[in-house]
Amino acid sequence: MQRSVRRTTIPDVLEVALELERKTMALYADFVRVFGDDPELRQFWFHMARHEAAHCGALMLVECILRNDPELGGETKVLFDTSTGIRLRSLLAGYRRELRRGITRERAFEMAVDLESSELEDVVVDLLQVVQDPGWRDQAVKMLIHDLSDMSYMIEKHTKDERLLARADALVERRIGRRGAAPAATGTARRRVTSSRRPR
Ligand SMILES: [Fe+2]
Ligand SMILES: [Fe+2]
């Protein structure tokens, strides 16, 4: 498939990424309300919304630092597929319409897997590099892996959808691979680790 990858300026990418992160946060925050009857699901979606809130805050900080020192962005080239922004914007608008009509927990997980599989989180991690603080970026990637593992655990526990679970597991593996960490535990083992952290 032909993709329109072009180099945009860092402030351009920041603006689009911030808008999409805010909309993703709002969607997850709505899931908190929709699935509020189940304490575990409520907590999970709240955690996911908080994660996106942290991304919004991080992008705003990058924006501030860049405004004070525009030279910093000069070294960082963020490859951004411009069609990604457009596609994600319409995807999120469609999800909000769907949500108003009512959705199942399976569908909510499916939406989250779609969003987390997009290039948006990669773009966010890339943008953190502008600040040149490797520890900060590394922490963001660790949090991403942690949350994706949680999502995989929750999909396994709350749905019977093996295909969706495989997609969520593949997402965790892909993220760990990009980080260049040691080989990941198998999905089952990883979920067992995740579940052991949970309150009983
Ligand atoms: Fe995000
Ligand atoms: Fe995310």
Short mmCIF file of C-alpha atoms and ligand atoms in Angstrom, two decimals:
data_model
loop_
_atom_site.label_atom_id
_atom_site.label_comp_id
_atom_site.label_asym_id
_atom_site.label_seq_id
_atom_site.Cartn_x
_atom_site.Cartn_y
_atom_site.Cartn_z
CA MET A 1 0.00 0.00 0.00
CA GLN A 2 1.26 3.44 -0.91
CA ARG A 3 1.82 5.61 2.15
CA SER A 4 2.27 9.35 2.15
CA VAL A 5 5.15 9.68 4.59
CA ARG A 6 6.56 13.16 4.66
CA ARG A 7 8.57 15.22 7.06
CA THR A 8 6.53 17.76 8.91
CA THR A 9 7.78 20.28 11.44
CA ILE A 10 7.92 19.21 15.08
CA PRO A 11 5.35 21.84 16.19
CA ASP A 12 2.93 20.55 13.48
CA VAL A 13 3.28 16.97 14.66
CA LEU A 14 2.97 18.06 18.30
CA GLU A 15 -0.31 19.81 17.60
CA VAL A 16 -1.90 16.83 15.84
CA ALA A 17 -0.55 14.31 18.36
CA LEU A 18 -1.86 16.37 21.28
CA GLU A 19 -5.32 16.62 19.72
CA LEU A 20 -5.49 12.86 19.12
CA GLU A 21 -4.14 11.97 22.58
CA ARG A 22 -6.77 14.23 24.15
CA LYS A 23 -9.53 12.54 22.14
CA THR A 24 -8.24 9.08 23.04
CA MET A 25 -8.18 10.09 26.72
CA ALA A 26 -11.78 11.33 26.43
CA LEU A 27 -12.89 8.02 24.88
CA TYR A 28 -11.26 5.95 27.65
CA ALA A 29 -12.74 8.33 30.24
CA ASP A 30 -16.17 7.60 28.76
CA PHE A 31 -15.50 3.88 29.13
CA VAL A 32 -14.95 4.55 32.87
CA ARG A 33 -18.55 5.74 33.06
CA VAL A 34 -20.03 3.13 30.70
CA PHE A 35 -18.42 0.17 32.51
CA GLY A 36 -18.60 1.78 35.96
CA ASP A 37 -20.68 -1.09 37.37
CA ASP A 38 -17.69 -3.43 37.25
CA PRO A 39 -15.01 -2.13 39.67
CA GLU A 40 -12.16 -3.91 37.87
CA LEU A 41 -13.15 -2.62 34.43
CA ARG A 42 -13.75 0.84 35.83
CA GLN A 43 -10.27 0.92 37.33
CA PHE A 44 -8.71 -0.42 34.14
CA TRP A 45 -10.29 2.22 31.91
CA PHE A 46 -9.47 4.94 34.41
CA HIS A 47 -5.85 3.79 34.28
CA MET A 48 -5.88 3.85 30.48
CA ALA A 49 -7.36 7.39 30.50
CA ARG A 50 -4.69 8.47 33.00
CA HIS A 51 -2.01 7.07 30.73
CA GLU A 52 -3.27 9.20 27.83
CA ALA A 53 -3.50 12.19 30.20
CA ALA A 54 0.20 11.65 30.98
CA HIS A 55 0.94 11.65 27.23
CA CYS A 56 -0.96 14.93 26.85
CA GLY A 57 1.04 16.46 29.70
CA ALA A 58 4.31 15.20 28.27
CA LEU A 59 3.53 16.65 24.83
CA MET A 60 2.59 19.99 26.40
CA LEU A 61 5.91 20.02 28.23
CA VAL A 62 7.77 19.29 24.98
CA GLU A 63 5.84 22.16 23.38
CA CYS A 64 6.91 24.57 26.18
CA ILE A 65 10.56 23.52 26.10
CA LEU A 66 10.62 23.81 22.32
CA ARG A 67 9.04 27.25 22.44
CA ASN A 68 11.79 28.43 24.80
CA ASP A 69 14.53 26.78 22.79
CA PRO A 70 13.47 26.19 19.14
CA GLU A 71 16.97 24.92 18.28
CA LEU A 72 16.28 21.72 20.23
CA GLY A 73 13.83 20.46 17.62
CA GLY A 74 16.40 20.87 14.87
CA GLU A 75 18.09 17.53 15.52
CA THR A 76 14.91 15.53 15.85
CA LYS A 77 13.20 14.30 12.73
CA VAL A 78 9.87 12.69 13.42
CA LEU A 79 8.65 10.69 10.47
CA PHE A 80 4.95 11.23 10.48
CA ASP A 81 2.54 9.65 8.09
CA THR A 82 0.17 12.55 7.49
CA SER A 83 -2.67 10.20 6.58
CA THR A 84 -2.42 8.68 10.09
CA GLY A 85 -3.69 11.88 11.69
CA ILE A 86 -6.66 12.06 9.33
CA ARG A 87 -7.47 8.37 9.70
CA LEU A 88 -7.28 8.45 13.50
CA ARG A 89 -9.39 11.59 13.74
CA SER A 90 -12.23 9.98 11.77
CA LEU A 91 -11.78 6.66 13.61
CA LEU A 92 -12.17 8.43 16.98
CA ALA A 93 -15.23 10.38 15.74
CA GLY A 94 -16.80 7.09 14.57
CA TYR A 95 -16.09 5.44 17.93
CA ARG A 96 -17.77 8.30 19.79
CA ARG A 97 -20.89 7.94 17.63
CA GLU A 98 -20.87 4.20 18.24
CA LEU A 99 -20.46 4.74 21.97
CA ARG A 100 -23.58 6.91 22.08
CA ARG A 101 -25.59 4.01 20.66
CA GLY A 102 -24.16 1.66 23.29
CA ILE A 103 -21.25 -0.79 23.10
CA THR A 104 -20.22 -4.09 24.65
CA ARG A 105 -17.07 -4.55 26.72
CA GLU A 106 -15.60 -6.61 23.85
CA ARG A 107 -16.12 -3.73 21.45
CA ALA A 108 -14.48 -1.27 23.86
CA PHE A 109 -11.40 -3.51 24.05
CA GLU A 110 -11.38 -3.82 20.27
CA MET A 111 -11.43 -0.02 19.91
CA ALA A 112 -8.54 0.29 22.36
CA VAL A 113 -6.49 -2.35 20.52
CA ASP A 114 -7.09 -0.47 17.24
CA LEU A 115 -5.99 2.83 18.78
CA GLU A 116 -2.99 1.38 20.61
CA SER A 117 -1.87 -0.35 17.38
CA SER A 118 -1.80 2.94 15.52
CA GLU A 119 1.38 4.94 15.01
CA LEU A 120 0.25 7.59 17.46
CA GLU A 121 2.06 6.14 20.49
CA ASP A 122 5.25 5.77 18.41
CA VAL A 123 5.00 9.43 17.42
CA VAL A 124 4.54 10.43 21.08
CA VAL A 125 7.61 8.45 22.14
CA ASP A 126 9.60 10.01 19.26
CA LEU A 127 8.53 13.50 20.29
CA LEU A 128 9.85 12.97 23.82
CA GLN A 129 13.32 12.73 22.28
CA VAL A 130 13.22 16.46 21.56
CA VAL A 131 13.90 17.12 25.24
CA GLN A 132 17.00 14.88 25.14
CA ASP A 133 16.33 13.12 28.40
CA PRO A 134 16.67 9.39 27.62
CA GLY A 135 15.40 8.41 31.09
CA TRP A 136 12.09 10.14 30.46
CA ARG A 137 11.57 8.43 27.12
CA ASP A 138 12.54 5.05 28.56
CA GLN A 139 10.06 5.49 31.39
CA ALA A 140 7.29 6.30 28.89
CA VAL A 141 8.05 3.13 26.91
CA LYS A 142 8.03 1.02 30.11
CA MET A 143 4.64 2.46 31.06
CA LEU A 144 3.36 1.68 27.58
CA ILE A 145 4.43 -1.97 27.86
CA HIS A 146 2.94 -2.21 31.34
CA ASP A 147 -0.44 -0.87 30.20
CA LEU A 148 -0.55 -3.02 27.07
CA SER A 149 0.17 -6.10 29.21
CA ASP A 150 -2.69 -5.08 31.50
CA MET A 151 -4.96 -4.73 28.49
CA SER A 152 -4.02 -8.21 27.31
CA TYR A 153 -4.80 -9.60 30.78
CA MET A 154 -8.17 -7.84 30.87
CA ILE A 155 -9.12 -9.06 27.37
CA GLU A 156 -8.32 -12.61 28.42
CA LYS A 157 -10.34 -12.26 31.61
CA HIS A 158 -13.37 -10.35 30.30
CA THR A 159 -13.85 -11.66 26.75
CA LYS A 160 -13.73 -14.97 24.92
CA ASP A 161 -12.21 -13.34 21.86
CA GLU A 162 -9.04 -15.28 21.03
CA ARG A 163 -8.37 -13.21 17.92
CA LEU A 164 -8.45 -9.97 19.88
CA LEU A 165 -6.27 -11.47 22.59
CA ALA A 166 -3.73 -12.51 19.94
CA ARG A 167 -3.71 -8.95 18.58
CA ALA A 168 -3.19 -7.50 22.06
CA ASP A 169 -0.36 -9.97 22.77
CA ALA A 170 1.29 -9.16 19.43
CA LEU A 171 1.15 -5.49 20.35
CA VAL A 172 3.01 -6.10 23.62
CA GLU A 173 5.63 -8.20 21.82
CA ARG A 174 6.09 -5.53 19.14
CA ARG A 175 6.55 -2.83 21.75
CA ILE A 176 9.05 -4.89 23.74
CA GLY A 177 10.91 -5.67 20.50
CA ARG A 178 11.19 -2.00 19.59
CA ARG A 179 12.53 -1.18 22.99
CA GLY A 180 15.30 -3.69 22.38
CA ALA A 181 14.70 -5.42 25.70
CA ALA A 182 15.37 -9.02 26.56
CA PRO A 183 13.01 -11.53 24.89
CA ALA A 184 9.53 -11.27 26.34
CA ALA A 185 7.89 -13.89 28.45
CA THR A 186 5.14 -15.78 26.70
CA GLY A 187 1.73 -14.18 26.75
CA THR A 188 0.41 -16.58 29.36
CA ALA A 189 3.41 -16.14 31.64
CA ARG A 190 3.30 -12.40 31.26
CA ARG A 191 -0.39 -12.27 32.09
CA ARG A 192 0.23 -14.44 35.13
CA VAL A 193 2.82 -11.90 36.30
CA THR A 194 0.37 -9.08 35.63
CA SER A 195 -2.46 -10.78 37.47
CA SER A 196 -0.28 -11.45 40.52
CA ARG A 197 0.11 -7.71 40.95
CA ARG A 198 -3.61 -7.23 41.20
CA PRO A 199 -5.42 -6.93 44.51
CA ARG A 200 -7.19 -10.13 45.46
FE FE B 1 -1.08 7.92 24.11
FE FE B 2 -2.30 4.68 24.56
#
